[in-house]
XYZ file of C-alpha atoms in Angstrom:
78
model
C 30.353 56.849 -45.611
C 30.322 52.909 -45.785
C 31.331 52.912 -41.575
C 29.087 55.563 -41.045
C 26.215 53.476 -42.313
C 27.527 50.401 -40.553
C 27.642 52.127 -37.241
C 24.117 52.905 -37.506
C 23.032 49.715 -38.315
C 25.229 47.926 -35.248
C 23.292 50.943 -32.922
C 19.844 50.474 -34.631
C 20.491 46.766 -34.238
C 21.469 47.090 -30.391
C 18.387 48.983 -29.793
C 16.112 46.436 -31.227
C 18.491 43.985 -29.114
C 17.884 46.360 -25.495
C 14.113 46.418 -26.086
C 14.006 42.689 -26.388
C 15.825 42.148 -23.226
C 13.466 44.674 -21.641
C 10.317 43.181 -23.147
C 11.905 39.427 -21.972
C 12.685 40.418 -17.987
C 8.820 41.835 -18.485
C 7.448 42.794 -15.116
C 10.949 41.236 -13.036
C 12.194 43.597 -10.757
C 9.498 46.828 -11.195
C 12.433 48.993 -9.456
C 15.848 49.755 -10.102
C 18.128 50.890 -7.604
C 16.645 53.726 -5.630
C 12.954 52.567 -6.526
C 12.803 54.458 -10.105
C 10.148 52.684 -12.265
C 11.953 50.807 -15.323
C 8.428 50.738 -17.428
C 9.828 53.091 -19.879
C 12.735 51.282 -21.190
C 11.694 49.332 -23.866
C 9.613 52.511 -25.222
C 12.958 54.121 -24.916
C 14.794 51.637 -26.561
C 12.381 51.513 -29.617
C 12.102 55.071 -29.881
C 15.839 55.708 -30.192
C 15.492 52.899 -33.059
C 12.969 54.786 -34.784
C 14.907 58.075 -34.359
C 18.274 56.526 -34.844
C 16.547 55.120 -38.608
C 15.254 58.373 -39.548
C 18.747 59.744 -38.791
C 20.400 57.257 -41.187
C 17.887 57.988 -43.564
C 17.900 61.644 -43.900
C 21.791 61.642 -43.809
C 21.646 58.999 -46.849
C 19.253 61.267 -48.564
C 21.840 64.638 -48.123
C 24.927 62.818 -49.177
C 23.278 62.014 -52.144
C 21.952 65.135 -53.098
C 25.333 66.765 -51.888
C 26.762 64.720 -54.306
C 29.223 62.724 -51.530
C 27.814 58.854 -52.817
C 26.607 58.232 -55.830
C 23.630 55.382 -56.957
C 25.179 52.022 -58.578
C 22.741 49.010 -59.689
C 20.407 49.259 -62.356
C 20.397 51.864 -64.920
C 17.143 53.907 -64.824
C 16.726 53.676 -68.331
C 17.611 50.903 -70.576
């Protein structure tokens, strides 16, 4: 579970990385090979972020309640 969770922090961390690169270049080079519009990238790249989170999220939330990791820290009452 640990390198699942550390793969999806590397990939929600490369997003954030893509959409910076996008944002940076800004309005260089409007068209990509074969004149497609690039506007959407950095959207892209920020949405998979967002939907990449919420994936880690909910998948944290199951393996708890499936019982596969268990809470350490604090007790919850003392």
């Amino acid at each position: 579970m640990k390198y699942l969770v550390i793969v999806a922090f590397v990939a929600i961390i490369g997003s954030l990385g893509a959409a910076l690169i996008y944002m940076m270049r800004g309005g260089q080079g409007d068209t990509a090979e074969g004149d497609v519009p690039r506007k959407n990238h950095m959207a892209r790249a920020l949405a998979f972020r967002v939907g990449f989170s919420i994936l880690l999220f909910v998948v944290v939330l199951i393996s708890y309640l499936m019982g596969w990791i268990q809470p350490t820290g604090l007790p919850l009452r003392g």
